CSV table of C-alpha atoms in Angstrom, one decimal:
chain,number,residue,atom,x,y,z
A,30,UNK,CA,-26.5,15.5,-43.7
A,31,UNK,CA,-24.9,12.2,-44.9
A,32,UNK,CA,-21.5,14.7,-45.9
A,33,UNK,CA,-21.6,16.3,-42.2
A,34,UNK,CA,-21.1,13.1,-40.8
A,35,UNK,CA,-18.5,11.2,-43.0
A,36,UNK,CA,-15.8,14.0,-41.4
A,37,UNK,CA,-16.9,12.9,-37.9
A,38,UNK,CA,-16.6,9.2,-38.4
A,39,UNK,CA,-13.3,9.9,-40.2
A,40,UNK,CA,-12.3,11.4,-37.1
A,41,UNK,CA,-13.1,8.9,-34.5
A,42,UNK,CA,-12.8,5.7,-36.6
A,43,UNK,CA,-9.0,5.1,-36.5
A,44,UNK,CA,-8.8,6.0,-32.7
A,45,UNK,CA,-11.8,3.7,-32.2
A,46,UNK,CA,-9.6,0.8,-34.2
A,47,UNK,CA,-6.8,1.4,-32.2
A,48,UNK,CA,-8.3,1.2,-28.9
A,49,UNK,CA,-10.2,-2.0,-30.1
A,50,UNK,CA,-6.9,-3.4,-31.8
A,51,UNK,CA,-5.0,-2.6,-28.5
A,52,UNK,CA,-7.5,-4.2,-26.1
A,53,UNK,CA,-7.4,-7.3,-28.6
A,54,UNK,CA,-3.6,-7.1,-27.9
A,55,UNK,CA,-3.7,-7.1,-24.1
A,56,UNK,CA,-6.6,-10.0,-24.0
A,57,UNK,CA,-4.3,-12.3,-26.3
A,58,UNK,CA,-1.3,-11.6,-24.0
A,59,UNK,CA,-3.4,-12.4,-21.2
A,60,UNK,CA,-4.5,-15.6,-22.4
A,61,UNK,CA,-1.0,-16.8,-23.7
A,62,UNK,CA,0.8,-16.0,-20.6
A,63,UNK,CA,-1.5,-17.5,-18.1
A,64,UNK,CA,-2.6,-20.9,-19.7
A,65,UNK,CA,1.1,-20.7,-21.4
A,66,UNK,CA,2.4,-20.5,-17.9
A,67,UNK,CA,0.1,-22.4,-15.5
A,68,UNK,CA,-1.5,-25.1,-17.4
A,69,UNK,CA,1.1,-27.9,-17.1
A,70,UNK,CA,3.8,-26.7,-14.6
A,71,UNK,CA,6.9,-28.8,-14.7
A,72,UNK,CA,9.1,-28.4,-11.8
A,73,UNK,CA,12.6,-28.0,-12.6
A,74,UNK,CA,15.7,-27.2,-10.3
A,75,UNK,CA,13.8,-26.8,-7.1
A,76,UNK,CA,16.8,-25.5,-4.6
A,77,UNK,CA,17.8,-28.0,-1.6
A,78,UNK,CA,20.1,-27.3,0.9
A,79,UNK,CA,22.8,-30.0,2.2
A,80,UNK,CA,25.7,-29.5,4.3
A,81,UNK,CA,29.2,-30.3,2.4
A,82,UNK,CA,30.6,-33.3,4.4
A,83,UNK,CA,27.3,-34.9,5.5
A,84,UNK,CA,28.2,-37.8,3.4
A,85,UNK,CA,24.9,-39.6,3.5
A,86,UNK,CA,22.7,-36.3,2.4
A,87,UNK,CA,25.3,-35.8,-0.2
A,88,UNK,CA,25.1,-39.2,-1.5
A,89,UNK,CA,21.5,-39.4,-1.9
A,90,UNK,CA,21.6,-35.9,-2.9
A,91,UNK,CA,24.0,-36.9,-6.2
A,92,UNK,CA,22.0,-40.1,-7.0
A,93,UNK,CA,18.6,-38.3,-7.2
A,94,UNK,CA,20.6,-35.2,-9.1
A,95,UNK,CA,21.3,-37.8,-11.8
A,96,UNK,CA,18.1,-39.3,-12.3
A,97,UNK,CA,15.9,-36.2,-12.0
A,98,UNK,CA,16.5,-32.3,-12.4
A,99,UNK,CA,13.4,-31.8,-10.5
A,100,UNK,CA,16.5,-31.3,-7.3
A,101,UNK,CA,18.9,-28.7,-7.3
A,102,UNK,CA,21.3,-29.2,-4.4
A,103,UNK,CA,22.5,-26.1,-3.1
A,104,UNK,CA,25.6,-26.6,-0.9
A,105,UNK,CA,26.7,-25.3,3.1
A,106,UNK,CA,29.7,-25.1,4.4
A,107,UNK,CA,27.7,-26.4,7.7
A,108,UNK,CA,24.6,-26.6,9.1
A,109,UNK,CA,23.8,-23.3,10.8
A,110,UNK,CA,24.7,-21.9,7.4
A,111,UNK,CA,22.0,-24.4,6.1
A,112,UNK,CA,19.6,-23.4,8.7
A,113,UNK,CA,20.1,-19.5,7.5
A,114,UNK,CA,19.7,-20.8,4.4
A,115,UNK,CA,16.3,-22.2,4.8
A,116,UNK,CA,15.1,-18.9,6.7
A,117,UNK,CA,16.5,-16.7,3.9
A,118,UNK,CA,14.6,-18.4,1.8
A,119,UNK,CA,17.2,-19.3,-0.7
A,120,UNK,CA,16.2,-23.1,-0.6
A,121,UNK,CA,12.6,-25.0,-0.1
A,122,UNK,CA,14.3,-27.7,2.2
A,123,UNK,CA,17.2,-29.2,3.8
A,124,UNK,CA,18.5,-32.8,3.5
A,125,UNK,CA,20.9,-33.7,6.6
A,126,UNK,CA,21.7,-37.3,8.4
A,127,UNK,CA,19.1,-38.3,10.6
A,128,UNK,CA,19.0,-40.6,13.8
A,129,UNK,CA,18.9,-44.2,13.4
A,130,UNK,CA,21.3,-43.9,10.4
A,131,UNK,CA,18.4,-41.9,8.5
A,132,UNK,CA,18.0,-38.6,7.1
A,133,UNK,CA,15.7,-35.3,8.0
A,134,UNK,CA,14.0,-33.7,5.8
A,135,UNK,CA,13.1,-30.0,6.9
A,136,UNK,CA,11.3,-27.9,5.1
A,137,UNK,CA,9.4,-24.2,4.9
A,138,UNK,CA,6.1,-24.8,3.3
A,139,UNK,CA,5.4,-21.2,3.6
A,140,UNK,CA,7.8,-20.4,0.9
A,141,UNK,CA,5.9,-22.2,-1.5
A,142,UNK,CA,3.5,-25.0,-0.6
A,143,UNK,CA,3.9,-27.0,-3.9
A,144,UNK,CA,7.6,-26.9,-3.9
A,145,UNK,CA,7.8,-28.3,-0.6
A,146,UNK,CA,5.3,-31.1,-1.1
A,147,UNK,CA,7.3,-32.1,-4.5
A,148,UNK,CA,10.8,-32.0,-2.2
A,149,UNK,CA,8.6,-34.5,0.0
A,150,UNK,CA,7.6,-36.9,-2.5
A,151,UNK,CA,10.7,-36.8,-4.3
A,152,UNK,CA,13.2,-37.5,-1.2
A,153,UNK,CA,10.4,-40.1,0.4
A,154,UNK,CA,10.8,-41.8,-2.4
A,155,UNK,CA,14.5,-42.0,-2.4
A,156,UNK,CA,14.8,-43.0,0.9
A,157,UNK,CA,12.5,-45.7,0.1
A,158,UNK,CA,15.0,-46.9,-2.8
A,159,UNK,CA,17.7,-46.6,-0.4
A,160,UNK,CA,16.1,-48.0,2.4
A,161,UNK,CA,17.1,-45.2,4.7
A,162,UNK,CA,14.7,-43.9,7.3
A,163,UNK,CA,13.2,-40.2,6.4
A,164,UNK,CA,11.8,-37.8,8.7
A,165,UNK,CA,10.6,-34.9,7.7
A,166,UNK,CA,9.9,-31.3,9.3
A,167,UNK,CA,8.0,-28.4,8.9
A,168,UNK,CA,10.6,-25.4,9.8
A,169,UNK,CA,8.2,-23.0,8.4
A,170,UNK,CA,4.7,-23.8,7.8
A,171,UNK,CA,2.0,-22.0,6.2
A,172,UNK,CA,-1.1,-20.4,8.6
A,173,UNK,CA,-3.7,-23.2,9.1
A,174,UNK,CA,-5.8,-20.8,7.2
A,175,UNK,CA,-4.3,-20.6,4.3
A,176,UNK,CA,-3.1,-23.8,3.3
A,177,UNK,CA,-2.0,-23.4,0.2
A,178,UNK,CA,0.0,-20.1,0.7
A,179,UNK,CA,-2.7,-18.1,-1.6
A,180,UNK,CA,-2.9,-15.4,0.3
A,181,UNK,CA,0.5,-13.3,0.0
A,182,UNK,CA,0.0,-13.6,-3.9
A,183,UNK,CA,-4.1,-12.5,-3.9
A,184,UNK,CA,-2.5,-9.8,-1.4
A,185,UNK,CA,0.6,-8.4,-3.7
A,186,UNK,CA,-2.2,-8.4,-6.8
A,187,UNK,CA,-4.3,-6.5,-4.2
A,188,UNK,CA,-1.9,-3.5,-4.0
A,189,UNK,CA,-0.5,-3.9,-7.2
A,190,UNK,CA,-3.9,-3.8,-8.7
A,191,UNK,CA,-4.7,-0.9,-6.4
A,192,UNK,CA,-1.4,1.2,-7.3
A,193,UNK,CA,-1.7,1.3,-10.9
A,194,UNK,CA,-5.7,1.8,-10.9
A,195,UNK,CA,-5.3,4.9,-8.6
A,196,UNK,CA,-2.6,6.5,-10.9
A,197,UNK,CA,-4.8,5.7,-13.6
A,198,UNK,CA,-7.8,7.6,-12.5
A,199,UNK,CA,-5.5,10.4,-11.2
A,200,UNK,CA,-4.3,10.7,-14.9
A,201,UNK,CA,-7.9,10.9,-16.1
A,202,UNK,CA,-9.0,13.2,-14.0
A,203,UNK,CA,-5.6,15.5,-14.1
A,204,UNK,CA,-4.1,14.3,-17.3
A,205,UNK,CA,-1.3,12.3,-17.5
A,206,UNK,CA,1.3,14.1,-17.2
A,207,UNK,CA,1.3,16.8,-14.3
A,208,UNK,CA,1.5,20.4,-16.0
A,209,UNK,CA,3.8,21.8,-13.7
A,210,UNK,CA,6.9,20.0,-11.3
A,211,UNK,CA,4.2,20.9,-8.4
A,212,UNK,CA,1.8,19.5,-9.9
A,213,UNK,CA,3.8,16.4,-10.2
A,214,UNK,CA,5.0,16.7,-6.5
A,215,UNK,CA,1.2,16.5,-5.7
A,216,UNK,CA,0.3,13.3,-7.6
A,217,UNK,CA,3.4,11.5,-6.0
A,218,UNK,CA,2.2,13.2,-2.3
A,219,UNK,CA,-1.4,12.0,-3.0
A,220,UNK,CA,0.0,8.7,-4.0
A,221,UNK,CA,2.0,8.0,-1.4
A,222,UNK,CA,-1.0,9.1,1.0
A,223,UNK,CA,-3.2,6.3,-0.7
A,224,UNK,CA,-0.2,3.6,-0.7
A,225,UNK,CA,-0.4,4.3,2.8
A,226,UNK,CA,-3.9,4.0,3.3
A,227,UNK,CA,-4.4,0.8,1.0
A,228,UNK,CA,-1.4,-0.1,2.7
A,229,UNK,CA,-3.1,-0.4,6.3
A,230,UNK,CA,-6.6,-1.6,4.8
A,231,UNK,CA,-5.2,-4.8,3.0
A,232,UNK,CA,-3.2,-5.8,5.9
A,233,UNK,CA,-6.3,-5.1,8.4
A,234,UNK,CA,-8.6,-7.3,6.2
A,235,UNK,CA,-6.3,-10.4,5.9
A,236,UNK,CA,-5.6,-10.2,10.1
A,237,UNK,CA,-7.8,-8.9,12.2
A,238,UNK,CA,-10.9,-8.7,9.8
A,239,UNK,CA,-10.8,-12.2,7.7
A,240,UNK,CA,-8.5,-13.9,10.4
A,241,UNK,CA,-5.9,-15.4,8.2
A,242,UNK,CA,-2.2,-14.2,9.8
A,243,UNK,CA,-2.4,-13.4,13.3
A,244,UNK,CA,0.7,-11.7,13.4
A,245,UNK,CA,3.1,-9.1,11.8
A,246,UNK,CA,0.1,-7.1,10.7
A,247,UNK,CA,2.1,-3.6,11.2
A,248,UNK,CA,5.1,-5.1,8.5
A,249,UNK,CA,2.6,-6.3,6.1
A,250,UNK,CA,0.9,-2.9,6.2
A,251,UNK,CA,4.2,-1.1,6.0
A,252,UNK,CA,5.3,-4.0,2.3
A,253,UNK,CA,2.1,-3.3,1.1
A,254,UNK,CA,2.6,0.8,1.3
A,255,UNK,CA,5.5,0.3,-0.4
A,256,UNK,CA,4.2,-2.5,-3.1
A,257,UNK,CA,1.2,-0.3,-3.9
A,258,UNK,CA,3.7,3.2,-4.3
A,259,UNK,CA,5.9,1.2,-6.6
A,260,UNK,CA,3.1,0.2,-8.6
A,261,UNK,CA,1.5,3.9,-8.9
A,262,UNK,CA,4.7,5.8,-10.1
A,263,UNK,CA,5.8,3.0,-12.8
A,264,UNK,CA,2.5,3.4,-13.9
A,265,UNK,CA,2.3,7.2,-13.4
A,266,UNK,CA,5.7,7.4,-15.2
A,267,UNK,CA,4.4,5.1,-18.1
A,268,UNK,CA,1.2,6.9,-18.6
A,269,UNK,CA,3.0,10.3,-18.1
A,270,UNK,CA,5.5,9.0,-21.1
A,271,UNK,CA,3.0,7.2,-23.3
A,272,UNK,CA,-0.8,8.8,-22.5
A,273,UNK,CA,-3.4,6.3,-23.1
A,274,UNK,CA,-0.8,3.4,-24.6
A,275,UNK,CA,1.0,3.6,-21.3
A,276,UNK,CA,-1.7,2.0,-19.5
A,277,UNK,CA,-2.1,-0.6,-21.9
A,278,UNK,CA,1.8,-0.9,-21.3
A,279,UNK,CA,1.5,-1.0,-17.9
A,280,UNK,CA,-0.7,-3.5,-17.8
A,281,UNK,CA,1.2,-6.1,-19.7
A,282,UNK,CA,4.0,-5.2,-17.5
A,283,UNK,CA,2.2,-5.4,-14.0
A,284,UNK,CA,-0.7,-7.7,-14.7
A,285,UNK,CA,-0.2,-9.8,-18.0
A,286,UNK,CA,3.5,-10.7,-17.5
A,287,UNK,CA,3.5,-9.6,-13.6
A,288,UNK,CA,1.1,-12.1,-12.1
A,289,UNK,CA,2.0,-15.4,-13.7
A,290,UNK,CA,5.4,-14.1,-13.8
A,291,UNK,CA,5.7,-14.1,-9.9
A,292,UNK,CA,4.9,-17.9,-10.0
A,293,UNK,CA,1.6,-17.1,-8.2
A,294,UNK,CA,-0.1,-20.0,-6.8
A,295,UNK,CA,3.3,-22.1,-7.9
A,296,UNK,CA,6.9,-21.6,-7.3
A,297,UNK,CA,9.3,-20.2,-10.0
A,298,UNK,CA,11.2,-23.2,-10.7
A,299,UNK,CA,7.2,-24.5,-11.6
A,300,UNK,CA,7.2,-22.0,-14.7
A,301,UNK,CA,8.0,-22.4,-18.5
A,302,UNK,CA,11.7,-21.1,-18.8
A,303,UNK,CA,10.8,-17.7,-20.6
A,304,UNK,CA,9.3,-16.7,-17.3
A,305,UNK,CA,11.5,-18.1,-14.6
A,306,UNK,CA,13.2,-15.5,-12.9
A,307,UNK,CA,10.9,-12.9,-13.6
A,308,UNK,CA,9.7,-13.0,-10.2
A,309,UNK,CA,13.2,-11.5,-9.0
A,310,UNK,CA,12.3,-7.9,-11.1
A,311,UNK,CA,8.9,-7.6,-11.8
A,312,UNK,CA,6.3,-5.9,-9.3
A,313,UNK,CA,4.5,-8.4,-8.4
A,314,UNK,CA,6.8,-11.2,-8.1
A,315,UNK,CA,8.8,-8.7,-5.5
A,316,UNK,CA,5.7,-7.4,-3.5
A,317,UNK,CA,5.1,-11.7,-3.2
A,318,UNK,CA,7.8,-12.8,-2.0
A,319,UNK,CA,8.0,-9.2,0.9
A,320,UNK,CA,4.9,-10.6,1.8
A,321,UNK,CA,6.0,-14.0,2.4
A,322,UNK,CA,9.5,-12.6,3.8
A,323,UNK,CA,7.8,-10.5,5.9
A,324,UNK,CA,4.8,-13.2,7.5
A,325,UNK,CA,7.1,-16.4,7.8
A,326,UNK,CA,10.9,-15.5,7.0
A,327,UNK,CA,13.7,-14.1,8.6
A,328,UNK,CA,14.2,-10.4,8.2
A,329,UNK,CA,17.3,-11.4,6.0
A,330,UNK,CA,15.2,-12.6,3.2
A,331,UNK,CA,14.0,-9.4,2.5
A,332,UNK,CA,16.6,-7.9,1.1
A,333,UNK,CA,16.6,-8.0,-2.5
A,334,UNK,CA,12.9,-8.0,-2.4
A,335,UNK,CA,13.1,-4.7,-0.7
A,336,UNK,CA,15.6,-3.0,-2.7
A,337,UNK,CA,13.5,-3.8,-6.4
A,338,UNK,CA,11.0,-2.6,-4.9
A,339,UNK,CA,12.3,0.9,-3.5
A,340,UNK,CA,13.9,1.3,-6.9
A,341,UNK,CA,11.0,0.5,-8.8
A,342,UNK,CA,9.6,3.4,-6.8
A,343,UNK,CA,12.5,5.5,-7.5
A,344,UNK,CA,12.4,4.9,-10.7
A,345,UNK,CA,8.5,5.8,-11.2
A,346,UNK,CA,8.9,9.1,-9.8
A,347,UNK,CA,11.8,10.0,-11.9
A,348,UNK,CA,9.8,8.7,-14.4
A,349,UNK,CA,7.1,11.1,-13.2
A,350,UNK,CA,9.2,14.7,-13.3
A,351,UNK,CA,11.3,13.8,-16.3
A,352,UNK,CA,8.1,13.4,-18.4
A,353,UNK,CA,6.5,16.4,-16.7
A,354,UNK,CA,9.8,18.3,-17.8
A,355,UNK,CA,9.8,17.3,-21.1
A,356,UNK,CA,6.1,18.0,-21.8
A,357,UNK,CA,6.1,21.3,-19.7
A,358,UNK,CA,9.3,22.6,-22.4
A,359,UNK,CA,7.3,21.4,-25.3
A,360,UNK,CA,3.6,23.2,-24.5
A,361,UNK,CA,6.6,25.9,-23.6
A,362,UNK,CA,7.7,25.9,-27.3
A,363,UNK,CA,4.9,25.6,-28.6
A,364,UNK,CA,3.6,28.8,-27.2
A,365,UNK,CA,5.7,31.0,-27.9
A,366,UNK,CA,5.9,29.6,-32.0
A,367,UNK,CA,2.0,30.3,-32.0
A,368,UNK,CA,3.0,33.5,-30.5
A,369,UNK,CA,2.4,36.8,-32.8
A,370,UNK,CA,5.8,38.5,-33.5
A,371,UNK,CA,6.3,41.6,-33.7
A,372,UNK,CA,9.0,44.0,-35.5
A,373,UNK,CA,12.6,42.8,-35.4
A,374,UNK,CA,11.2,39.5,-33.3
A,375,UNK,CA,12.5,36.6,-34.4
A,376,UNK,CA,10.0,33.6,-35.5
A,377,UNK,CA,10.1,30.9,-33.2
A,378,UNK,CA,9.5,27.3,-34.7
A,379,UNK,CA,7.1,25.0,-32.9
């Protein structure tokens, strides 16, 4: 009895380890990157707009820049390039003169709540030294209903999360990688039919249903098809690739690295070094900032945040059919060396 099962354990055992060794792997990540990132953040260079000639702003401007690198000053060759600026989301504020031999202070909270409220306390207090005036304005404030500009992050997690769980459970189900190029053309049509779907239900639930935007719903549902369709083919690629170790893969790349990597419930220039700028290329620092671009911003801000993710997309689904290829020509080969020959037939090595 004892001998019948030692081959068994033999033959689970290892995988068993693996599995456990992996998931070990993942949770450590997990850990490291999200205290690593998010327990003390430390702002440093937080972009702010002035106009090139507005000596006052500038000279404020370069006496804070050399007492601090909290400040980045970000230069305009006038102010309705500022003002673009702002909307573009390419700075947190904007430091001009002000009446009464002042200055103004405007802002767009909805960018990132923290980073404006640092650019607040930072220039109020300079102003104070100075003994200038400051007013400060809103340009682009966050819904009254989410105050802390939580929601486009819990959101981007929301399809992200949703992306790579459907391609997961389609790769359980079907395998992970498609036997055939149809097959694979069904996966990525049956994907793209749930991005859609998720798509409309997350954007439904944070307007109408849970009342937090009252706007823009159609645009966020339209991001969030897209955010959720870039998620499913990296990870359908991935898994197609890799088998079980691609999901493991995929999610230190879209959940591990991805989430504190987008800056989350802080802005970028809040993050340890190693993961500043991350939010420009991964997944969920790209289907973030769409959201945000696509509630509060000018249509201009979504550029880049658009085009990662369309390629990310693109990029899955080539993924998807090169793997499918490559697997399809191996069982291929495979095949025909298993395959009896006859007289005068060559043998065919698998």
């Amino acid at each position: 009895m004892n001998e019948d099962r030692e081959p068994a354990v033999r033959d689970w055992l290892p995988r068993t380890a693996a599995l456990l060794v992996g998931t070990l792997a993942l949770a450590t990540a997990f850990i490291a990157a999200y205290v690593g990132a998010l327990h003390q953040p430390t702002p440093r260079d937080v972009p702010v707009g002035v106009v090139l000639g507005d000596q006052r702003a500038q000279a404020v401007m370069g006496a804070l820049r050399a007492r601090t690198d909290k400040i980045k000053p970000i230069g305009y060759d006038d102010p309705r390039a500022a003002d673009d600026g702002l909307t573009a989301r390419e700075v947190y504020a904007l430091l001009t003169s002000g009446p009464e031999n002042g200055l103004r202070l405007t802002t767009a909270s909805a960018a990132a709540p923290a980073a404006a409220d640092l650019v607040t306390q930072v220039f109020t207090q300079a102003a104070r030294q100075a003994n200038l005036p400051l007013q400060v304005t809103d340009e682009v404030p966050v819904e009254g209903t989410d105050p802390r500009g939580l929601v486009p992050f819990y959101l981007a997690v929301g399809y992200v999360l949703g992306g790579y769980l459907a391609s997961t459970a389609l790769g359980l189900k079907t395998g992970t990688a498609p036997v055939s190029l149809a097959r694979a053309g069904l996966r990525v049509a049956a994907l793209a039919v749930y991005s859609i779907v998720l798509g409309v239900v997350g954007a439904t639930l944070v307007g109408p249903v849970l009342d937090v935007w009252h706007h823009d719903v159609p645009a966020v549902a339209a991001v969030g098809a897209l955010i959720v369709l870039a998620a499913a083919m990296v990870a359908s690629a991935v898994q197609a690739w890799l088998g079980l170790l691609g999901t493991g893969i995929v999610i230190l790349l879209l959940v591990v690295l991805g989430n504190p990597g987008s800056g989350g419930i802080y802005a970028p220039e809040f993050l340890p070094g190693w993961l500043r700028g991350m939010h420009r290329w991964n997944v969920t620092g790209l289907a973030t900032d769409q959201i945000k671009s696509a509630v509060y911003f000018d249509r201009r801000s979504m550029g880049w945040t658009l085009t990662g993710l369309v390629v990310w997309a693109l990029l899955g689904i080539l993924g998807l059919i090169t793997a499918t290829i490559f697997h399809t020509h191996r069982r291929g080969r495979r095949a025909a060396g298993a395959r009896p020959t006859g007289p005068g037939e060559p043998v065919t090595d698998g």
